[in-house]
Coordinates of C-alpha atoms and ligand atoms in Angstrom, one line a residue:
M1 CA 106.2 98.6 81.7
C2 CA 103.4 99.3 79.3
G3 CA 103.5 98.3 75.6
I4 CA 102.8 100.6 72.8
S5 CA 102.3 99.8 69.2
G6 CA 101.2 101.9 66.2
V7 CA 100.6 100.6 62.6
V8 CA 100.0 102.5 59.4
G9 CA 99.5 100.8 56.1
E10 CA 97.4 100.3 53.0
G11 CA 93.8 99.3 53.7
N12 CA 92.5 98.3 57.1
V13 CA 95.4 97.8 59.6
I14 CA 93.3 97.0 62.7
P15 CA 93.7 93.2 62.7
V16 CA 97.4 93.7 62.5
L17 CA 97.4 96.4 65.2
F18 CA 95.4 94.2 67.5
E19 CA 97.8 91.3 67.1
S20 CA 100.7 93.6 67.6
I21 CA 99.4 94.9 71.0
R22 CA 98.4 91.4 72.0
N23 CA 102.1 90.4 71.4
L24 CA 103.2 93.1 73.9
E25 CA 100.7 92.2 76.6
Y26 CA 103.5 90.8 78.8
R27 CA 104.7 94.3 79.2
G28 CA 101.6 95.2 81.2
Y29 CA 98.1 94.0 81.3
D30 CA 95.8 95.9 83.6
S31 CA 94.1 97.8 80.8
C32 CA 94.3 98.3 77.1
G33 CA 93.1 100.5 74.4
M34 CA 93.2 101.5 70.7
A35 CA 92.8 104.8 68.8
V36 CA 92.1 104.7 65.1
L37 CA 92.1 107.4 62.5
G38 CA 88.9 107.3 60.4
G39 CA 88.0 110.1 58.1
N40 CA 88.3 113.3 60.0
D41 CA 88.0 111.7 63.4
I42 CA 89.7 109.5 66.0
A43 CA 87.8 106.6 67.4
V44 CA 89.1 105.5 70.8
R45 CA 88.1 102.3 72.6
K46 CA 89.7 101.3 75.9
N47 CA 88.9 99.5 79.1
T48 CA 90.4 97.6 82.0
G49 CA 91.6 94.0 81.6
G50 CA 94.0 92.1 79.4
V51 CA 94.0 92.6 75.6
D52 CA 91.5 89.8 74.8
E53 CA 89.2 90.9 77.7
V54 CA 89.2 94.5 76.4
N55 CA 88.5 93.3 72.9
Q56 CA 85.5 91.4 74.2
K57 CA 84.2 94.4 76.1
E58 CA 85.0 97.0 73.5
R59 CA 85.2 95.2 70.2
L60 CA 88.5 96.7 69.3
T61 CA 88.8 94.5 66.3
A62 CA 85.6 95.9 64.9
L63 CA 87.3 99.2 64.3
Q64 CA 88.5 100.0 60.8
G65 CA 91.2 102.3 59.6
S66 CA 94.6 102.6 57.9
A67 CA 96.4 104.1 60.9
G68 CA 96.1 103.3 64.6
I69 CA 97.9 103.3 67.9
S70 CA 97.4 100.9 70.8
H71 CA 98.6 100.5 74.4
T72 CA 98.6 97.8 77.1
R73 CA 99.2 99.3 80.5
W74 CA 101.0 98.7 83.7
A75 CA 99.6 101.3 86.0
T76 CA 102.0 103.9 87.5
H77 CA 100.2 107.2 87.7
G78 CA 96.5 106.6 88.3
R79 CA 94.5 103.6 89.3
V80 CA 93.4 100.8 87.0
T81 CA 90.3 102.3 85.4
A82 CA 88.9 102.6 81.9
A83 CA 89.5 106.4 82.1
N84 CA 93.2 105.9 82.9
A85 CA 93.7 103.4 80.1
H86 CA 95.5 104.7 77.1
P87 CA 95.1 106.2 74.4
H88 CA 94.3 109.7 75.8
L89 CA 92.5 112.2 73.6
S90 CA 93.1 116.0 73.6
Y91 CA 90.3 118.3 74.7
D92 CA 89.5 119.0 71.0
G93 CA 89.5 115.3 70.0
R94 CA 92.2 116.0 67.4
F95 CA 95.2 114.1 69.0
A96 CA 95.4 110.6 70.5
V97 CA 98.5 109.7 72.5
V98 CA 99.9 106.5 73.9
H99 CA 102.8 106.6 76.3
N100 CA 105.3 104.4 78.1
G101 CA 107.3 106.1 80.8
I102 CA 106.7 108.8 83.4
I103 CA 106.2 112.5 83.0
N104 CA 107.7 113.9 86.2
N105 CA 106.3 117.5 85.8
Y106 CA 102.8 116.5 84.8
Q107 CA 101.1 118.0 87.9
E108 CA 102.6 121.4 87.1
L109 CA 101.5 121.1 83.5
K110 CA 98.1 119.9 84.5
T111 CA 97.6 122.9 86.8
L112 CA 98.5 125.2 83.9
L113 CA 96.1 123.5 81.5
K114 CA 93.3 123.5 84.1
A115 CA 93.8 127.2 84.6
Q116 CA 93.1 127.5 80.9
G117 CA 89.9 125.6 81.3
V118 CA 91.0 122.2 80.1
E119 CA 89.0 119.4 81.7
F120 CA 90.9 116.2 82.5
Q121 CA 89.3 112.8 81.9
S122 CA 92.0 110.7 83.7
E123 CA 94.4 110.7 86.6
T124 CA 97.3 109.9 84.4
D125 CA 100.5 111.8 83.6
T126 CA 100.0 111.1 79.9
E127 CA 96.9 113.0 79.4
V128 CA 98.7 116.4 79.7
V129 CA 100.6 115.5 76.5
A130 CA 97.4 115.2 74.4
H131 CA 96.1 118.6 75.6
L132 CA 99.4 120.3 75.2
L133 CA 99.5 119.0 71.6
A134 CA 96.1 120.6 70.9
N135 CA 97.4 123.9 72.2
A136 CA 100.7 123.7 70.4
Y137 CA 99.0 122.9 67.1
L138 CA 97.1 126.1 67.3
E139 CA 100.4 127.9 67.6
F140 CA 102.6 126.0 65.2
G141 CA 100.2 124.7 62.6
T142 CA 101.8 121.2 62.0
V143 CA 101.7 118.1 64.0
E144 CA 105.4 117.7 63.8
D145 CA 106.2 121.2 65.1
A146 CA 103.6 120.9 67.7
L147 CA 105.1 117.7 69.0
R148 CA 108.6 119.2 69.1
A149 CA 107.3 122.1 71.1
V150 CA 105.4 119.9 73.6
L151 CA 108.4 117.7 74.2
K152 CA 110.4 120.7 75.2
Q153 CA 108.0 121.1 78.1
L154 CA 108.2 117.6 79.3
D155 CA 110.5 116.4 82.1
G156 CA 110.6 112.6 82.4
T157 CA 110.9 109.5 80.3
Y158 CA 108.7 108.6 77.4
A159 CA 108.1 106.6 74.3
L160 CA 105.1 108.2 72.7
A161 CA 103.0 107.5 69.6
V162 CA 100.6 110.0 68.4
I163 CA 97.9 110.2 65.7
S164 CA 95.9 113.1 64.5
P165 CA 93.3 113.7 61.7
H166 CA 95.3 116.9 61.0
Q167 CA 97.7 114.6 59.3
P168 CA 95.9 111.4 58.2
D169 CA 97.9 108.3 57.5
H170 CA 100.7 109.4 59.7
I171 CA 102.0 108.1 63.0
Y172 CA 104.4 110.2 65.0
A173 CA 106.7 108.3 67.4
V174 CA 109.3 109.8 69.8
R175 CA 111.7 108.3 72.2
G176 CA 113.0 110.0 75.3
G177 CA 114.3 107.3 77.7
S178 CA 111.8 104.5 77.0
P179 CA 112.3 102.0 74.2
L180 CA 110.9 102.4 70.8
V181 CA 111.6 100.5 67.6
L182 CA 110.2 100.7 64.0
G183 CA 109.2 97.7 62.1
L184 CA 109.3 98.1 58.3
S185 CA 107.5 96.2 55.5
P186 CA 106.2 97.0 52.1
Q187 CA 102.5 96.6 53.3
R188 CA 102.7 98.6 56.5
N189 CA 105.0 100.2 59.1
F190 CA 105.1 99.9 62.8
A191 CA 106.3 101.8 65.8
A192 CA 106.4 99.7 69.0
S193 CA 107.9 99.2 72.4
D194 CA 109.7 96.1 71.3
V195 CA 110.1 93.9 68.3
N196 CA 107.7 91.2 69.5
A197 CA 104.9 93.5 68.4
F198 CA 105.7 93.1 64.8
L199 CA 107.8 89.9 64.4
P200 CA 104.9 88.0 62.8
F201 CA 104.8 90.6 60.1
T202 CA 108.4 91.8 59.6
R203 CA 111.8 91.2 60.9
K204 CA 113.2 94.5 59.5
A205 CA 113.7 96.9 62.4
V206 CA 115.2 100.4 63.1
Y207 CA 115.8 101.3 66.8
L208 CA 115.3 104.8 67.8
E209 CA 117.8 106.6 70.0
D210 CA 116.7 109.0 72.7
G211 CA 115.9 112.4 71.4
E212 CA 114.6 111.1 68.0
M213 CA 111.3 111.3 66.2
A214 CA 110.0 109.0 63.6
V215 CA 107.2 109.9 61.2
L216 CA 105.6 106.8 59.6
T217 CA 103.4 106.6 56.6
P218 CA 102.2 103.5 54.6
Q219 CA 105.0 104.1 52.2
G220 CA 107.9 104.6 54.6
Y221 CA 109.3 106.7 57.4
T222 CA 111.6 109.6 58.3
L223 CA 113.8 109.8 61.3
S224 CA 115.0 113.1 62.7
R225 CA 116.6 114.6 65.8
L226 CA 114.2 116.4 68.1
A227 CA 116.7 119.0 69.0
D228 CA 117.4 120.5 65.6
G229 CA 115.2 118.5 63.2
A230 CA 118.2 117.1 61.4
L231 CA 117.4 113.9 59.4
V232 CA 119.0 110.7 60.7
T233 CA 119.9 107.8 58.5
R234 CA 120.2 104.5 60.2
P235 CA 120.2 101.2 58.2
P236 CA 117.6 98.8 59.3
Q237 CA 118.7 95.5 60.9
M238 CA 117.2 92.1 60.5
I239 CA 116.0 90.6 63.8
E240 CA 117.1 87.0 64.2
W241 CA 114.2 85.8 66.3
D242 CA 111.2 84.6 64.4
A243 CA 107.7 84.9 65.6
E244 CA 107.4 81.1 66.0
T245 CA 110.1 81.1 68.7
S246 CA 108.1 83.4 70.8
R247 CA 104.9 81.4 70.6
K248 CA 103.9 78.9 73.2
G249 CA 104.5 75.9 71.0
G250 CA 102.0 73.6 72.7
Y251 CA 103.0 74.4 76.3
S252 CA 100.2 75.6 78.5
H253 CA 102.2 78.6 79.6
Y254 CA 105.2 80.6 78.4
M255 CA 106.8 79.9 81.8
L256 CA 106.7 76.2 81.2
K257 CA 107.9 76.5 77.6
E258 CA 110.7 78.8 78.7
I259 CA 111.8 76.4 81.4
F260 CA 111.9 73.6 78.8
D261 CA 113.7 75.8 76.4
Q262 CA 116.7 75.9 78.7
P263 CA 118.7 73.0 77.2
H264 CA 118.5 74.9 73.9
T265 CA 119.2 78.4 75.3
L266 CA 122.1 77.1 77.4
T267 CA 123.6 75.6 74.2
N268 CA 123.3 79.1 72.7
A269 CA 125.1 80.5 75.7
L270 CA 127.8 77.9 75.3
H271 CA 128.2 78.9 71.6
I272 CA 128.9 82.5 72.4
P273 CA 132.3 82.9 70.8
R274 CA 135.1 82.3 73.3
V275 CA 136.8 85.6 72.3
E276 CA 133.9 87.6 73.5
I277 CA 133.9 85.8 76.9
A278 CA 137.7 86.1 77.1
A279 CA 137.5 89.8 76.3
L280 CA 135.1 90.3 79.3
A281 CA 137.5 88.3 81.5
Q282 CA 140.3 90.5 80.3
S283 CA 138.4 93.6 81.2
I284 CA 137.9 92.2 84.7
Q285 CA 141.5 91.3 85.0
Q286 CA 142.6 94.7 83.9
A287 CA 140.1 96.6 86.1
R288 CA 141.0 98.0 89.5
S289 CA 137.6 96.7 90.7
T290 CA 134.6 94.9 89.1
T291 CA 131.0 95.4 90.1
L292 CA 128.3 93.1 88.9
M293 CA 124.9 94.8 88.7
G294 CA 121.3 93.8 88.1
V295 CA 118.0 94.0 89.9
G296 CA 115.5 91.4 90.9
T297 CA 116.5 88.1 89.2
T298 CA 119.5 89.7 87.6
Y299 CA 120.8 90.8 91.0
F300 CA 120.7 87.1 92.0
V301 CA 122.5 86.2 88.7
G302 CA 125.2 88.7 89.8
L303 CA 125.3 87.0 93.2
L304 CA 125.9 83.6 91.5
G305 CA 128.6 85.4 89.5
Q306 CA 130.3 86.6 92.6
Y307 CA 130.7 83.1 93.9
A308 CA 131.9 81.9 90.5
F309 CA 134.6 84.6 90.3
S310 CA 135.8 83.9 93.8
Q311 CA 135.8 80.2 93.5
L312 CA 137.1 79.8 90.0
A313 CA 139.3 82.9 89.6
G314 CA 140.1 83.9 93.1
V315 CA 138.8 87.4 92.3
L316 CA 136.2 89.0 94.6
V317 CA 133.8 91.1 92.7
Q318 CA 131.2 93.3 94.2
V319 CA 127.5 92.8 93.5
I320 CA 125.1 95.7 93.7
S321 CA 121.4 95.8 93.1
S322 CA 121.0 98.4 90.3
D323 CA 118.4 100.4 92.2
E324 CA 120.9 100.9 95.1
F325 CA 123.9 101.6 92.8
P326 CA 123.6 105.4 93.0
E327 CA 123.6 105.2 96.8
V328 CA 126.5 102.9 97.4
A329 CA 128.7 102.5 94.4
V330 CA 132.1 104.1 94.4
V331 CA 133.4 103.7 90.9
G332 CA 135.6 105.8 88.6
P333 CA 138.3 105.5 85.9
G334 CA 139.9 102.1 86.1
D335 CA 136.8 100.4 87.5
L336 CA 134.5 98.0 85.6
V337 CA 130.8 97.8 86.0
V338 CA 129.1 94.7 84.4
A339 CA 125.3 95.0 84.1
V340 CA 123.1 92.0 83.6
S341 CA 119.7 92.4 82.0
Q342 CA 117.3 90.3 80.0
S343 CA 115.4 93.3 78.4
G344 CA 118.3 95.7 78.3
E345 CA 115.8 98.4 79.1
T346 CA 115.4 98.2 82.9
Y347 CA 115.4 101.7 84.2
D348 CA 117.4 101.1 87.3
T349 CA 120.1 99.1 85.5
R350 CA 120.3 101.5 82.6
S351 CA 120.6 104.6 84.8
A352 CA 123.2 102.9 87.0
V353 CA 125.2 102.2 83.9
E354 CA 124.8 105.8 82.8
L355 CA 126.0 106.9 86.2
A356 CA 129.0 104.5 86.0
K357 CA 129.9 105.9 82.6
T358 CA 129.7 109.5 83.8
S359 CA 131.9 108.6 86.7
G360 CA 134.5 107.4 84.1
A361 CA 134.2 103.6 84.8
R362 CA 134.3 101.1 81.9
T363 CA 131.0 99.4 81.4
A364 CA 130.0 96.0 80.0
A365 CA 126.7 94.1 79.9
I366 CA 125.2 90.7 79.4
V367 CA 121.9 91.3 77.6
N368 CA 119.3 89.2 75.9
V369 CA 117.4 91.7 73.7
M370 CA 119.2 92.7 70.6
G371 CA 119.4 96.4 69.9
S372 CA 118.2 97.3 73.4
T373 CA 119.3 100.5 75.1
L374 CA 121.7 98.8 77.4
S375 CA 123.4 96.8 74.7
R376 CA 124.1 100.1 72.9
L377 CA 125.1 102.0 75.9
V378 CA 128.0 100.0 77.2
D379 CA 131.6 99.7 76.1
Q380 CA 131.4 96.0 75.8
V381 CA 128.4 93.7 75.3
I382 CA 127.7 90.0 75.3
M383 CA 124.5 89.0 73.7
Q384 CA 123.3 85.9 75.4
G385 CA 121.0 84.7 72.6
S386 CA 118.2 83.2 74.7
G387 CA 115.5 84.3 72.3
P388 CA 112.3 86.1 73.4
E389 CA 111.3 85.6 77.0
I390 CA 107.6 86.3 77.1
C391 CA 106.6 85.1 80.6
V392 CA 106.9 88.0 82.9
V393 CA 109.2 86.1 85.3
S394 CA 112.6 85.3 84.1
T395 CA 113.8 81.7 83.8
K396 CA 115.7 80.9 80.7
A397 CA 117.4 84.3 80.4
A398 CA 118.6 84.1 84.0
L399 CA 120.1 80.6 83.6
S400 CA 122.0 81.6 80.5
Q401 CA 123.3 84.7 82.2
M402 CA 124.6 82.5 85.0
L403 CA 126.3 80.3 82.5
V404 CA 127.9 83.3 80.8
L405 CA 129.3 84.5 84.1
V406 CA 130.6 81.0 84.9
R407 CA 132.3 80.9 81.5
T408 CA 133.8 84.3 82.2
A409 CA 135.0 83.2 85.6
L410 CA 136.6 80.2 84.0
E411 CA 138.4 82.3 81.4
L412 CA 139.6 84.7 84.1
G413 CA 140.8 81.7 86.3
L414 CA 142.7 80.4 83.3
A415 CA 144.2 83.8 82.5
N416 CA 145.3 84.6 86.1
G417 CA 146.7 81.1 86.7
R418 CA 144.2 80.1 89.3
L419 CA 143.0 77.3 87.1
T420 CA 145.3 74.9 85.2
P421 CA 144.4 74.4 81.5
Q422 CA 143.4 70.8 82.5
A423 CA 141.0 72.0 85.2
H424 CA 139.6 74.7 82.9
N425 CA 139.0 72.1 80.2
A426 CA 137.4 69.7 82.6
W427 CA 135.0 72.5 83.7
L428 CA 134.2 73.3 80.1
A429 CA 133.4 69.7 79.4
D430 CA 131.0 69.6 82.3
L431 CA 129.3 72.7 81.0
D432 CA 129.1 71.2 77.5
A433 CA 127.4 68.1 78.8
F434 CA 124.9 70.0 80.9
P435 CA 122.2 70.8 78.3
D436 CA 121.7 67.1 77.5
Q437 CA 121.6 66.2 81.2
L438 CA 119.1 69.0 81.8
Q439 CA 116.9 67.8 78.9
K440 CA 116.9 64.3 80.4
T441 CA 116.2 65.6 83.9
L442 CA 113.4 67.8 82.7
N443 CA 111.8 64.9 80.8
E444 CA 112.2 62.4 83.7
M445 CA 111.6 64.6 86.8
S446 CA 108.8 67.0 85.9
G447 CA 106.2 64.6 87.2
F448 CA 107.9 64.2 90.6
V449 CA 108.3 68.0 90.8
R450 CA 104.6 68.4 90.1
N451 CA 103.7 65.9 92.7
L452 CA 105.8 67.7 95.3
A453 CA 104.4 71.0 94.4
E454 CA 100.8 69.8 94.6
K455 CA 101.4 68.0 97.9
T456 CA 102.8 71.2 99.5
A457 CA 100.6 73.8 97.9
H458 CA 98.6 74.3 101.1
F459 CA 101.6 75.9 102.9
Q460 CA 101.2 79.7 103.0
N461 CA 104.8 80.4 104.1
W462 CA 108.1 79.2 102.8
L463 CA 111.7 79.4 103.6
F464 CA 114.1 78.7 100.8
M465 CA 117.7 78.2 102.0
G466 CA 121.1 77.2 100.8
R467 CA 124.7 77.7 101.6
G468 CA 127.6 78.7 99.4
I469 CA 126.7 78.9 95.8
Y470 CA 123.3 77.4 96.7
Y471 CA 122.5 80.6 98.5
P472 CA 122.0 82.7 95.3
M473 CA 120.1 79.7 94.0
A474 CA 117.8 79.8 97.0
M475 CA 117.3 83.5 96.7
E476 CA 116.4 83.4 93.0
A477 CA 114.2 80.4 93.5
A478 CA 112.4 82.2 96.4
L479 CA 111.8 85.2 94.1
K480 CA 110.4 83.0 91.4
M481 CA 108.1 81.2 93.9
K482 CA 106.7 84.4 95.4
E483 CA 106.2 86.0 91.9
V484 CA 104.1 83.2 90.5
T485 CA 102.3 81.8 93.6
Y486 CA 101.8 85.1 95.6
L487 CA 102.9 83.1 98.7
H488 CA 105.2 84.4 101.3
V489 CA 108.6 83.0 100.5
E490 CA 111.8 84.0 102.2
G491 CA 115.1 83.2 100.6
I492 CA 118.1 83.1 103.0
P493 CA 121.6 81.8 103.3
A494 CA 121.1 78.7 105.5
G495 CA 123.7 80.1 107.9
F496 CA 121.3 82.9 108.8
L497 CA 118.7 80.6 110.1
K498 CA 119.8 80.5 113.7
H499 CA 120.5 84.2 113.7
G500 CA 116.9 85.2 113.5
T501 CA 114.8 83.5 110.9
L502 CA 114.3 80.4 112.9
A503 CA 111.8 82.3 115.0
L504 CA 109.3 81.9 112.1
V505 CA 109.4 78.2 112.1
D506 CA 106.6 76.0 113.3
E507 CA 104.6 73.1 111.8
H508 CA 102.9 75.4 109.3
F509 CA 106.0 77.0 108.0
A510 CA 107.6 74.9 105.2
T511 CA 111.2 75.0 104.2
L512 CA 112.9 74.1 100.9
A513 CA 116.6 73.2 101.3
F514 CA 119.0 73.3 98.5
F515 CA 121.6 70.6 99.0
P516 CA 125.1 70.7 97.6
P517 CA 126.6 67.4 96.4
K518 CA 127.8 65.2 99.2
A519 CA 131.3 65.7 97.9
A520 CA 131.2 69.3 99.0
T521 CA 131.5 67.9 102.6
R522 CA 131.6 71.1 104.6
L523 CA 128.7 72.7 102.8
H524 CA 126.7 69.5 102.9
Q525 CA 127.1 69.1 106.6
Q526 CA 126.2 72.7 107.2
T527 CA 123.1 72.4 105.1
L528 CA 122.1 69.2 107.0
A529 CA 122.6 71.0 110.3
A530 CA 120.4 73.9 109.2
V531 CA 117.7 71.3 108.2
E532 CA 118.0 69.7 111.6
E533 CA 117.5 73.1 113.2
V534 CA 114.2 73.5 111.4
K535 CA 113.1 69.9 112.1
A536 CA 113.8 70.4 115.8
R537 CA 111.1 73.2 115.7
S538 CA 108.6 70.9 114.0
G539 CA 109.1 72.7 110.7
P540 CA 108.4 70.5 107.6
V541 CA 111.4 70.4 105.3
F542 CA 111.6 69.5 101.7
G543 CA 114.7 69.5 99.7
I544 CA 116.4 69.3 96.3
Y545 CA 119.3 66.9 96.6
Q546 CA 121.3 64.4 94.7
E547 CA 120.2 60.8 94.5
N548 CA 123.2 59.4 96.4
D549 CA 122.5 61.6 99.3
H550 CA 120.9 59.2 101.8
E551 CA 121.3 61.5 104.7
A552 CA 119.2 64.2 103.0
A553 CA 116.6 61.7 101.9
Q554 CA 116.2 60.4 105.4
I555 CA 115.8 63.6 107.2
L556 CA 113.5 65.4 104.7
D557 CA 109.7 65.2 104.6
G558 CA 109.9 65.0 100.8
G559 CA 111.9 66.3 97.9
I560 CA 113.4 65.8 94.6
A561 CA 116.4 63.5 94.1
L562 CA 118.4 64.6 91.2
P563 CA 121.1 62.6 89.3
V564 CA 124.6 63.1 90.6
L565 CA 126.2 65.9 88.6
P566 CA 129.5 67.7 88.6
A567 CA 129.8 70.4 91.2
G568 CA 129.9 73.1 88.6
V569 CA 126.5 72.4 87.1
A570 CA 124.6 70.9 90.0
P571 CA 123.5 74.3 91.4
L572 CA 122.1 75.3 88.0
M573 CA 120.1 72.0 87.9
S574 CA 118.7 72.8 91.4
L575 CA 117.5 76.1 90.2
V576 CA 115.7 74.7 87.2
V577 CA 113.9 72.2 89.5
A578 CA 113.0 75.1 91.7
Q579 CA 111.6 77.0 88.7
L580 CA 109.5 74.0 87.8
F581 CA 108.4 73.7 91.5
S582 CA 107.2 77.3 91.4
Y583 CA 105.4 76.7 88.2
F584 CA 103.5 73.7 89.4
A585 CA 102.7 75.3 92.7
A586 CA 101.2 78.3 90.9
L587 CA 99.3 76.0 88.5
K588 CA 97.8 74.2 91.5
L589 CA 96.8 77.5 93.1
G590 CA 95.3 78.8 89.8
R591 CA 97.5 81.8 89.5
A592 CA 98.0 83.9 86.4
I593 CA 101.4 82.3 85.8
D594 CA 102.6 84.2 82.7
K595 CA 101.3 87.5 83.9
P596 CA 101.4 87.5 87.7
R597 CA 99.4 90.3 89.4
N598 CA 101.1 93.7 89.9
L599 CA 104.1 92.8 87.8
A600 CA 105.3 93.7 84.3
K601 CA 108.2 92.6 82.2
S602 CA 110.8 95.2 81.4
V603 CA 110.4 97.8 84.2
T604 CA 111.4 100.9 82.3
V605 CA 110.5 103.4 84.9
G606 CA 112.4 104.3 88.1
Ligands
LIG701 C1 111.9 88.2 88.0 C2 112.2 89.2 87.0 C3 112.7 90.5 87.4 C4 113.8 91.0 86.4 C5 114.2 92.4 86.7 C6 115.3 92.9 85.7 O1 111.5 87.0 87.5 O2 112.1 88.9 85.8 O3 113.2 90.6 88.7 O4 114.9 90.1 86.5 O5 113.1 93.3 86.5 O6 114.9 92.8 84.4 P1 115.9 92.8 83.2 O7 116.6 91.5 83.3 O8 115.0 92.9 82.0 O9 116.8 93.9 83.4

């Protein structure tokens, strides 16, 4: 949700600032802007549109200066207009502010400021911060003290970056609930929402904690606690991802690249040291209850985990969508809550973990982004190592998280005697062989998937259904499809069909059925029966099935026949095919695949 970046250095930093905000565009892309310190003034340019579009309209890169801040927005408070784009200037033009987060009490503050005669230029919550800074500076006389005083008045979440000609060649950055990280190099220093902003320039990073302020200059930075001003020393860490990994590498979209990255990212997930996986399994074994938690895709990852734990370890774990956790969860000492998150910054998941901690539960997380809030918040963390996921919709991160949960379920099954060592090893061998099979299938099947997607792109309504472990696959696939195609796609457990959803079916309503291998006889028969029910109502049905499944091939109106795979990895392969199917459908429909409308990566507000 919104990307912020600030750069201060020797000479003109604007080309670097521009590149850094462009690298964060996936966090939000409805408008963008830049504020640059020049002489005794601040120049602000901003407008609606993505970063390149705004550059064309406003010539951001024609600005010059040695310190600047920038923002790419995902609207929360206020419509998508040029006035609501960040940065926001104070009434005296002496402070420019960019913000990620939400100021809850902004209406109250706005009323007070208006009573003092301040005129507002935007509908945003952020603008109050700029005006409050101008007022506080009159009272306190330094930017730093003014900022501390203003922050005391704010209720909400924020990562803020501020520049002011009162203090040229300085950037002030504070964190209160929204992510912020410094990038350090001899030529220039950065403050940004995430490391992607500065990876082409430096890999040396310092993560801010909530309640901290950084003051950056071309030569260095200081870090201090907001509460008492005490200096904080935190050694920088080297970020392992390089900028090249996050580039498109010849693919037309990040989504496609990230789908094709999966053999590699799964290999990384298989290389996570066994002791780490076993430690999580042990925590589950020792816990009175275990809750898996995520939201959106990561909720469906959790759902897959639920099936894996039941089937491999005979342990029923709960799955709760993070946003509902406060309403329904009953956890306390002795319980374990395992959060799943690509970004490690998702507000709903983070606050649910905070709640679990306060309630005395043990917490663990499977996270992709190194140094993220969640990874530092929990008692136990598994870093999944999928590398930067730039496309707004999650593909490779989700698949690796699923693999991590399956590995954990296997360890638990071995530890509690549900699985023999032989069965455990056979499973591991199947997992180990999967990345190569996936690579081969991606290479060989993409053309077929594309054909099917193009052939079916005229359907406006879809039902994705599966039974057993194919149910979470169908749910996640449906989410992917609706995100990138903007079509109406319902995911259901196939057993639900005759309990209501069947009413939707007619010849215009398409279904995608996720078939289990034939060897899973009961599930297979049930899936076939569900398909029959749709066909009997003239509904066109397509399917993802295995190539030895002649019954499925016969009954379907089309589909993708996959190589026969072991039961443990077959559902994951179906999901990858469904990801590709969504991608090609969206391509055919001309959608903004990497940045679908109305969405943002890393939703850091509640
Ligand atoms: C869907 C998607 C979202 C995220 C969700 C959680 O493609 O990406 O549903 O899964 O916002 O995000 P993380 O995993 O960053 O916590």
